[in-house]
């Protein structure tokens, strides 16, 4: 099994990379941000609660986030997938510890944690040009990864939108929250010997190749 975590600031491209790696290796892609956006779109109880936090660029409280993740993670062993990719989870120390407990209970172990490293200037540029498919969640960028037809998703033909939280004020708050609460997880996973730094600048293909190289290296050694 290959069980991965993608860590990194908002806009580092971790979602894009997580979805590519998941497809290539037949892993279940679990993105808590996508889960919340989906719940919001469907107007569920969780969606209504989570929306208040997403709008402001704040983190959804741990108990809600962990519950949402847990119910999906539990499906992995019987899903026919070769493992999972966590994208946007964990984001707090408490979430990381809860994840360890969950994986222990499920007799699963983490294969690697990728930290996708990108400068703050580049992050702001990326987030402000980001567009997502309202329907399938696929991510585009107006300059670096535009759709073939303006404003339309290549994969499913639905309309692209800008996320509310990709507007400048909310971007600022998300970056602040990231530095305070999520960045310290780098130390948490480094101490476990699981952390791999990946330079996140360059094209999507270049970053993907860097990740694949590390994965090959890990698999050769196991
Ligand atoms: P993302 O799509 O990963 O940038 O996440 C978008 C928003 O969803 C974040 O700004 C948070 O409000 C919420 N969110 C996503 N993942 C988590 C998490 N692990 N813990 C708390 N809130 C989260």
PDB file of C-alpha atoms and ligand atoms in Angstrom:
ATOM      1  CA  UNK A   1       0.000   0.000   0.000  1.00  0.00           C
ATOM      2  CA  UNK A   2       1.043   3.602  -0.594  1.00  0.00           C
ATOM      3  CA  UNK A   3      -0.321   6.040   1.991  1.00  0.00           C
ATOM      4  CA  UNK A   4       0.686   9.648   1.470  1.00  0.00           C
ATOM      5  CA  UNK A   5       0.186  13.093   2.937  1.00  0.00           C
ATOM      6  CA  UNK A   6       0.670  16.281   0.932  1.00  0.00           C
ATOM      7  CA  UNK A   7       1.572  19.242   3.110  1.00  0.00           C
ATOM      8  CA  UNK A   8       2.169  22.787   1.984  1.00  0.00           C
ATOM      9  CA  UNK A   9       0.833  26.307   2.007  1.00  0.00           C
ATOM     10  CA  UNK A  10      -2.415  27.108   0.219  1.00  0.00           C
ATOM     11  CA  UNK A  11      -1.578  27.518  -3.448  1.00  0.00           C
ATOM     12  CA  UNK A  12       1.502  25.298  -3.328  1.00  0.00           C
ATOM     13  CA  UNK A  13      -0.100  23.005  -5.904  1.00  0.00           C
ATOM     14  CA  UNK A  14      -0.516  20.153  -3.452  1.00  0.00           C
ATOM     15  CA  UNK A  15      -4.104  19.526  -4.564  1.00  0.00           C
ATOM     16  CA  UNK A  16      -3.117  19.305  -8.218  1.00  0.00           C
ATOM     17  CA  UNK A  17      -0.209  16.995  -7.449  1.00  0.00           C
ATOM     18  CA  UNK A  18      -2.240  14.874  -5.048  1.00  0.00           C
ATOM     19  CA  UNK A  19      -4.886  14.284  -7.686  1.00  0.00           C
ATOM     20  CA  UNK A  20      -2.295  13.362 -10.365  1.00  0.00           C
ATOM     21  CA  UNK A  21      -0.403  10.980  -8.077  1.00  0.00           C
ATOM     22  CA  UNK A  22      -3.656   9.431  -6.845  1.00  0.00           C
ATOM     23  CA  UNK A  23      -4.849   8.731 -10.381  1.00  0.00           C
ATOM     24  CA  UNK A  24      -1.494   7.309 -11.472  1.00  0.00           C
ATOM     25  CA  UNK A  25      -1.110   4.951  -8.519  1.00  0.00           C
ATOM     26  CA  UNK A  26      -4.799   4.153  -8.007  1.00  0.00           C
ATOM     27  CA  UNK A  27      -4.934   5.817  -4.587  1.00  0.00           C
ATOM     28  CA  UNK A  28      -7.983   7.353  -2.931  1.00  0.00           C
ATOM     29  CA  UNK A  29      -7.635  11.137  -2.991  1.00  0.00           C
ATOM     30  CA  UNK A  30      -9.023  12.611   0.208  1.00  0.00           C
ATOM     31  CA  UNK A  31      -9.037  16.420   0.233  1.00  0.00           C
ATOM     32  CA  UNK A  32     -10.766  17.926   3.251  1.00  0.00           C
ATOM     33  CA  UNK A  33     -11.225  21.265   1.428  1.00  0.00           C
ATOM     34  CA  UNK A  34     -13.064  19.446  -1.401  1.00  0.00           C
ATOM     35  CA  UNK A  35     -15.127  17.501   1.133  1.00  0.00           C
ATOM     36  CA  UNK A  36     -16.238  20.748   2.789  1.00  0.00           C
ATOM     37  CA  UNK A  37     -16.978  22.483  -0.534  1.00  0.00           C
ATOM     38  CA  UNK A  38     -19.051  19.476  -1.568  1.00  0.00           C
ATOM     39  CA  UNK A  39     -20.989  19.508   1.721  1.00  0.00           C
ATOM     40  CA  UNK A  40     -21.580  23.269   1.326  1.00  0.00           C
ATOM     41  CA  UNK A  41     -22.854  22.797  -2.228  1.00  0.00           C
ATOM     42  CA  UNK A  42     -25.270  20.134  -1.027  1.00  0.00           C
ATOM     43  CA  UNK A  43     -26.460  22.292   1.882  1.00  0.00           C
ATOM     44  CA  UNK A  44     -25.831  19.615   4.514  1.00  0.00           C
ATOM     45  CA  UNK A  45     -25.603  20.307   8.255  1.00  0.00           C
ATOM     46  CA  UNK A  46     -21.831  19.932   8.115  1.00  0.00           C
ATOM     47  CA  UNK A  47     -21.695  22.190   5.048  1.00  0.00           C
ATOM     48  CA  UNK A  48     -23.657  24.943   6.786  1.00  0.00           C
ATOM     49  CA  UNK A  49     -21.355  24.809   9.799  1.00  0.00           C
ATOM     50  CA  UNK A  50     -18.131  24.611   7.739  1.00  0.00           C
ATOM     51  CA  UNK A  51     -19.107  27.469   5.421  1.00  0.00           C
ATOM     52  CA  UNK A  52     -18.665  30.091   8.149  1.00  0.00           C
ATOM     53  CA  UNK A  53     -15.021  29.113   8.514  1.00  0.00           C
ATOM     54  CA  UNK A  54     -14.171  28.660   4.837  1.00  0.00           C
ATOM     55  CA  UNK A  55     -15.533  32.116   4.033  1.00  0.00           C
ATOM     56  CA  UNK A  56     -13.152  33.706   6.501  1.00  0.00           C
ATOM     57  CA  UNK A  57     -10.129  31.561   5.656  1.00  0.00           C
ATOM     58  CA  UNK A  58     -10.230  30.011   9.133  1.00  0.00           C
ATOM     59  CA  UNK A  59      -9.864  26.338   9.948  1.00  0.00           C
ATOM     60  CA  UNK A  60     -13.004  24.288  10.498  1.00  0.00           C
ATOM     61  CA  UNK A  61     -12.958  22.984  14.118  1.00  0.00           C
ATOM     62  CA  UNK A  62     -10.968  19.786  14.555  1.00  0.00           C
ATOM     63  CA  UNK A  63     -13.831  17.566  15.739  1.00  0.00           C
ATOM     64  CA  UNK A  64     -15.857  18.269  12.571  1.00  0.00           C
ATOM     65  CA  UNK A  65     -12.855  17.892  10.282  1.00  0.00           C
ATOM     66  CA  UNK A  66     -11.681  14.649  11.860  1.00  0.00           C
ATOM     67  CA  UNK A  67     -15.182  13.153  11.720  1.00  0.00           C
ATOM     68  CA  UNK A  68     -15.499  14.060   8.015  1.00  0.00           C
ATOM     69  CA  UNK A  69     -12.122  12.575   7.219  1.00  0.00           C
ATOM     70  CA  UNK A  70     -12.592   9.458   9.341  1.00  0.00           C
ATOM     71  CA  UNK A  71     -15.775   8.300   7.610  1.00  0.00           C
ATOM     72  CA  UNK A  72     -14.010   8.504   4.232  1.00  0.00           C
ATOM     73  CA  UNK A  73     -10.694   7.025   5.340  1.00  0.00           C
ATOM     74  CA  UNK A  74     -12.490   3.966   6.687  1.00  0.00           C
ATOM     75  CA  UNK A  75     -13.604   3.108   3.166  1.00  0.00           C
ATOM     76  CA  UNK A  76     -10.033   2.843   1.828  1.00  0.00           C
ATOM     77  CA  UNK A  77      -9.236  -0.797   2.781  1.00  0.00           C
ATOM     78  CA  UNK A  78     -12.315  -2.168   0.980  1.00  0.00           C
ATOM     79  CA  UNK A  79     -12.167   0.273  -1.946  1.00  0.00           C
ATOM     80  CA  UNK A  80      -9.847  -1.720  -4.193  1.00  0.00           C
ATOM     81  CA  UNK A  81      -7.384   1.192  -4.108  1.00  0.00           C
ATOM     82  CA  UNK A  82      -3.680   0.820  -3.397  1.00  0.00           C
ATOM     83  CA  UNK A  83      -3.832   3.335  -0.564  1.00  0.00           C
ATOM     84  CA  UNK A  84      -4.664   7.007  -0.047  1.00  0.00           C
ATOM     85  CA  UNK A  85      -3.428  10.546  -0.532  1.00  0.00           C
ATOM     86  CA  UNK A  86      -4.402  13.068   2.123  1.00  0.00           C
ATOM     87  CA  UNK A  87      -4.512  16.594   0.767  1.00  0.00           C
ATOM     88  CA  UNK A  88      -5.122  19.467   3.194  1.00  0.00           C
ATOM     89  CA  UNK A  89      -5.263  17.125   6.175  1.00  0.00           C
ATOM     90  CA  UNK A  90      -3.846  17.182   8.804  1.00  0.00           C
ATOM     91  CA  UNK A  91      -3.605  20.933   9.339  1.00  0.00           C
ATOM     92  CA  UNK A  92      -3.190  21.080  13.106  1.00  0.00           C
ATOM     93  CA  UNK A  93      -1.131  19.214  15.649  1.00  0.00           C
ATOM     94  CA  UNK A  94      -4.296  17.701  17.101  1.00  0.00           C
ATOM     95  CA  UNK A  95      -5.417  16.439  13.667  1.00  0.00           C
ATOM     96  CA  UNK A  96      -1.996  14.834  13.110  1.00  0.00           C
ATOM     97  CA  UNK A  97      -2.226  12.958  16.417  1.00  0.00           C
ATOM     98  CA  UNK A  98      -5.791  11.873  15.734  1.00  0.00           C
ATOM     99  CA  UNK A  99      -4.714  10.624  12.324  1.00  0.00           C
ATOM    100  CA  UNK A 100      -1.969   8.529  13.944  1.00  0.00           C
ATOM    101  CA  UNK A 101      -4.585   6.973  16.250  1.00  0.00           C
ATOM    102  CA  UNK A 102      -6.944   6.286  13.384  1.00  0.00           C
ATOM    103  CA  UNK A 103      -4.267   4.667  11.246  1.00  0.00           C
ATOM    104  CA  UNK A 104      -3.133   2.543  14.195  1.00  0.00           C
ATOM    105  CA  UNK A 105      -6.682   1.297  14.704  1.00  0.00           C
ATOM    106  CA  UNK A 106      -6.912   0.478  11.011  1.00  0.00           C
ATOM    107  CA  UNK A 107      -3.463  -1.200  10.998  1.00  0.00           C
ATOM    108  CA  UNK A 108      -2.266   1.206   8.326  1.00  0.00           C
ATOM    109  CA  UNK A 109       1.015   3.116   8.184  1.00  0.00           C
ATOM    110  CA  UNK A 110       2.106   6.248   6.365  1.00  0.00           C
ATOM    111  CA  UNK A 111       4.501   5.774   3.478  1.00  0.00           C
ATOM    112  CA  UNK A 112       5.643   9.394   3.110  1.00  0.00           C
ATOM    113  CA  UNK A 113       4.758  13.012   3.735  1.00  0.00           C
ATOM    114  CA  UNK A 114       5.539  15.439   0.921  1.00  0.00           C
ATOM    115  CA  UNK A 115       6.059  19.066   1.770  1.00  0.00           C
ATOM    116  CA  UNK A 116       5.543  21.163  -1.350  1.00  0.00           C
ATOM    117  CA  UNK A 117       7.637  24.281  -0.951  1.00  0.00           C
ATOM    118  CA  UNK A 118       6.752  27.515  -2.794  1.00  0.00           C
ATOM    119  CA  UNK A 119       7.625  31.170  -2.098  1.00  0.00           C
ATOM    120  CA  UNK A 120       4.972  33.517  -0.700  1.00  0.00           C
ATOM    121  CA  UNK A 121       5.027  35.767  -3.817  1.00  0.00           C
ATOM    122  CA  UNK A 122       4.368  32.815  -6.072  1.00  0.00           C
ATOM    123  CA  UNK A 123       1.566  31.581  -3.814  1.00  0.00           C
ATOM    124  CA  UNK A 124      -0.322  34.862  -4.079  1.00  0.00           C
ATOM    125  CA  UNK A 125       0.112  34.904  -7.855  1.00  0.00           C
ATOM    126  CA  UNK A 126      -1.112  31.321  -8.113  1.00  0.00           C
ATOM    127  CA  UNK A 127      -4.122  31.686  -5.830  1.00  0.00           C
ATOM    128  CA  UNK A 128      -5.417  34.819  -7.474  1.00  0.00           C
ATOM    129  CA  UNK A 129      -5.370  33.152 -10.930  1.00  0.00           C
ATOM    130  CA  UNK A 130      -6.791  29.863  -9.736  1.00  0.00           C
ATOM    131  CA  UNK A 131     -10.141  28.640 -11.062  1.00  0.00           C
ATOM    132  CA  UNK A 132     -11.890  25.414 -10.152  1.00  0.00           C
ATOM    133  CA  UNK A 133     -14.569  23.344 -11.796  1.00  0.00           C
ATOM    134  CA  UNK A 134     -17.782  23.790  -9.865  1.00  0.00           C
ATOM    135  CA  UNK A 135     -18.795  20.260 -10.685  1.00  0.00           C
ATOM    136  CA  UNK A 136     -15.749  17.934 -10.548  1.00  0.00           C
ATOM    137  CA  UNK A 137     -13.370  20.140  -8.548  1.00  0.00           C
ATOM    138  CA  UNK A 138     -10.511  19.984 -11.077  1.00  0.00           C
ATOM    139  CA  UNK A 139      -8.101  22.894 -10.641  1.00  0.00           C
ATOM    140  CA  UNK A 140      -6.920  25.308 -13.381  1.00  0.00           C
ATOM    141  CA  UNK A 141      -4.879  28.501 -13.526  1.00  0.00           C
ATOM    142  CA  UNK A 142      -5.674  31.320 -15.920  1.00  0.00           C
ATOM    143  CA  UNK A 143      -2.004  31.614 -16.959  1.00  0.00           C
ATOM    144  CA  UNK A 144      -0.161  28.415 -15.993  1.00  0.00           C
ATOM    145  CA  UNK A 145      -2.788  25.773 -16.618  1.00  0.00           C
ATOM    146  CA  UNK A 146      -5.698  27.286 -18.567  1.00  0.00           C
ATOM    147  CA  UNK A 147      -8.638  25.182 -19.776  1.00  0.00           C
ATOM    148  CA  UNK A 148      -8.858  24.535 -23.532  1.00  0.00           C
ATOM    149  CA  UNK A 149     -12.080  26.566 -23.726  1.00  0.00           C
ATOM    150  CA  UNK A 150     -12.305  29.757 -21.610  1.00  0.00           C
ATOM    151  CA  UNK A 151     -14.073  29.241 -18.268  1.00  0.00           C
ATOM    152  CA  UNK A 152     -15.051  25.631 -19.097  1.00  0.00           C
ATOM    153  CA  UNK A 153     -13.707  22.431 -17.506  1.00  0.00           C
ATOM    154  CA  UNK A 154     -11.756  20.193 -19.952  1.00  0.00           C
ATOM    155  CA  UNK A 155     -12.825  17.077 -18.072  1.00  0.00           C
ATOM    156  CA  UNK A 156     -16.561  17.496 -17.573  1.00  0.00           C
ATOM    157  CA  UNK A 157     -17.590  20.584 -19.569  1.00  0.00           C
ATOM    158  CA  UNK A 158     -18.979  22.473 -16.576  1.00  0.00           C
ATOM    159  CA  UNK A 159     -18.316  26.099 -15.673  1.00  0.00           C
ATOM    160  CA  UNK A 160     -15.170  27.185 -13.807  1.00  0.00           C
ATOM    161  CA  UNK A 161     -15.442  29.492 -10.790  1.00  0.00           C
ATOM    162  CA  UNK A 162     -13.112  31.413  -8.518  1.00  0.00           C
ATOM    163  CA  UNK A 163     -13.233  30.202  -4.953  1.00  0.00           C
ATOM    164  CA  UNK A 164     -14.547  32.830  -2.512  1.00  0.00           C
ATOM    165  CA  UNK A 165     -11.495  32.197  -0.360  1.00  0.00           C
ATOM    166  CA  UNK A 166      -9.114  32.915  -3.268  1.00  0.00           C
ATOM    167  CA  UNK A 167      -9.956  36.635  -2.952  1.00  0.00           C
ATOM    168  CA  UNK A 168      -7.073  38.796  -1.595  1.00  0.00           C
ATOM    169  CA  UNK A 169      -8.210  39.399   2.010  1.00  0.00           C
ATOM    170  CA  UNK A 170      -9.081  35.792   2.630  1.00  0.00           C
ATOM    171  CA  UNK A 171      -5.818  34.623   1.004  1.00  0.00           C
ATOM    172  CA  UNK A 172      -3.935  36.726   3.559  1.00  0.00           C
ATOM    173  CA  UNK A 173      -5.801  35.147   6.466  1.00  0.00           C
ATOM    174  CA  UNK A 174      -5.326  31.616   5.097  1.00  0.00           C
ATOM    175  CA  UNK A 175      -1.577  32.171   4.858  1.00  0.00           C
ATOM    176  CA  UNK A 176      -1.477  33.470   8.419  1.00  0.00           C
ATOM    177  CA  UNK A 177      -3.421  30.445   9.686  1.00  0.00           C
ATOM    178  CA  UNK A 178      -1.105  28.181   7.708  1.00  0.00           C
ATOM    179  CA  UNK A 179       2.024  29.672   9.313  1.00  0.00           C
ATOM    180  CA  UNK A 180       0.580  29.479  12.819  1.00  0.00           C
ATOM    181  CA  UNK A 181      -1.046  26.063  12.753  1.00  0.00           C
ATOM    182  CA  UNK A 182       0.028  23.917   9.818  1.00  0.00           C
ATOM    183  CA  UNK A 183       3.686  24.737   9.151  1.00  0.00           C
ATOM    184  CA  UNK A 184       4.732  23.241  12.541  1.00  0.00           C
ATOM    185  CA  UNK A 185       3.623  19.827  11.230  1.00  0.00           C
ATOM    186  CA  UNK A 186       6.803  19.803   9.150  1.00  0.00           C
ATOM    187  CA  UNK A 187       8.715  19.166  12.379  1.00  0.00           C
ATOM    188  CA  UNK A 188       6.190  16.554  13.528  1.00  0.00           C
ATOM    189  CA  UNK A 189       6.705  14.430  10.401  1.00  0.00           C
ATOM    190  CA  UNK A 190      10.428  15.149  10.084  1.00  0.00           C
ATOM    191  CA  UNK A 191      10.881  13.648  13.552  1.00  0.00           C
ATOM    192  CA  UNK A 192       9.087  10.525  12.375  1.00  0.00           C
ATOM    193  CA  UNK A 193      11.483  10.289   9.411  1.00  0.00           C
ATOM    194  CA  UNK A 194       8.620  10.584   6.927  1.00  0.00           C
ATOM    195  CA  UNK A 195       9.137  14.087   5.530  1.00  0.00           C
ATOM    196  CA  UNK A 196      10.312  14.782   1.970  1.00  0.00           C
ATOM    197  CA  UNK A 197      10.781  18.354   0.769  1.00  0.00           C
ATOM    198  CA  UNK A 198       9.790  18.940  -2.839  1.00  0.00           C
ATOM    199  CA  UNK A 199      10.524  22.153  -4.710  1.00  0.00           C
ATOM    200  CA  UNK A 200       7.032  23.219  -5.808  1.00  0.00           C
ATOM    201  CA  UNK A 201       8.035  25.833  -8.375  1.00  0.00           C
ATOM    202  CA  UNK A 202       8.145  25.040 -12.088  1.00  0.00           C
ATOM    203  CA  UNK A 203       5.603  23.307 -14.275  1.00  0.00           C
ATOM    204  CA  UNK A 204       3.053  20.788 -12.998  1.00  0.00           C
ATOM    205  CA  UNK A 205       4.981  18.033 -14.840  1.00  0.00           C
ATOM    206  CA  UNK A 206       8.317  19.080 -13.310  1.00  0.00           C
ATOM    207  CA  UNK A 207       6.938  18.980  -9.774  1.00  0.00           C
ATOM    208  CA  UNK A 208       5.214  15.668 -10.477  1.00  0.00           C
ATOM    209  CA  UNK A 209       8.513  14.159 -11.646  1.00  0.00           C
ATOM    210  CA  UNK A 210      10.232  15.299  -8.457  1.00  0.00           C
ATOM    211  CA  UNK A 211       7.549  13.545  -6.405  1.00  0.00           C
ATOM    212  CA  UNK A 212       7.683  10.394  -8.534  1.00  0.00           C
ATOM    213  CA  UNK A 213      11.457  10.206  -8.084  1.00  0.00           C
ATOM    214  CA  UNK A 214      11.091  10.232  -4.312  1.00  0.00           C
ATOM    215  CA  UNK A 215       8.319   7.618  -4.506  1.00  0.00           C
ATOM    216  CA  UNK A 216      10.495   5.346  -6.662  1.00  0.00           C
ATOM    217  CA  UNK A 217      13.347   5.756  -4.218  1.00  0.00           C
ATOM    218  CA  UNK A 218      11.114   4.857  -1.254  1.00  0.00           C
ATOM    219  CA  UNK A 219       9.637   1.845  -3.024  1.00  0.00           C
ATOM    220  CA  UNK A 220      13.063   0.528  -4.058  1.00  0.00           C
ATOM    221  CA  UNK A 221      14.142   0.686  -0.417  1.00  0.00           C
ATOM    222  CA  UNK A 222      11.091  -1.110   0.961  1.00  0.00           C
TER     223      UNK A 222
HETATM  224  P1  LIG B   1      -8.186  23.894   0.890  1.00  0.00           P
HETATM  225  O1  LIG B   1      -9.046  23.554  -0.268  1.00  0.00           O
HETATM  226  O2  LIG B   1      -7.338  22.732   1.343  1.00  0.00           O
HETATM  227  O3  LIG B   1      -7.363  25.152   0.688  1.00  0.00           O
HETATM  228  O4  LIG B   1      -9.177  24.193   2.109  1.00  0.00           O
HETATM  229  C1  LIG B   1     -10.128  25.221   2.054  1.00  0.00           C
HETATM  230  C2  LIG B   1     -10.670  25.531   3.436  1.00  0.00           C
HETATM  231  O5  LIG B   1     -11.309  24.370   3.977  1.00  0.00           O
HETATM  232  C3  LIG B   1      -9.640  25.918   4.475  1.00  0.00           C
HETATM  233  O6  LIG B   1      -9.282  27.295   4.404  1.00  0.00           O
HETATM  234  C4  LIG B   1     -10.395  25.596   5.762  1.00  0.00           C
HETATM  235  O7  LIG B   1     -11.390  26.555   6.036  1.00  0.00           O
HETATM  236  C5  LIG B   1     -11.109  24.298   5.377  1.00  0.00           C
HETATM  237  N1  LIG B   1     -10.258  23.112   5.642  1.00  0.00           N
HETATM  238  C6  LIG B   1      -9.728  22.260   4.741  1.00  0.00           C
HETATM  239  N2  LIG B   1      -9.016  21.293   5.322  1.00  0.00           N
HETATM  240  C7  LIG B   1      -9.083  21.540   6.652  1.00  0.00           C
HETATM  241  C8  LIG B   1      -8.522  20.916   7.803  1.00  0.00           C
HETATM  242  N3  LIG B   1      -7.747  19.830   7.699  1.00  0.00           N
HETATM  243  N4  LIG B   1      -8.818  21.456   9.021  1.00  0.00           N
HETATM  244  C9  LIG B   1      -9.610  22.532   9.136  1.00  0.00           C
HETATM  245  N5  LIG B   1     -10.132  23.193   8.106  1.00  0.00           N
HETATM  246  C10 LIG B   1      -9.885  22.703   6.865  1.00  0.00           C
END
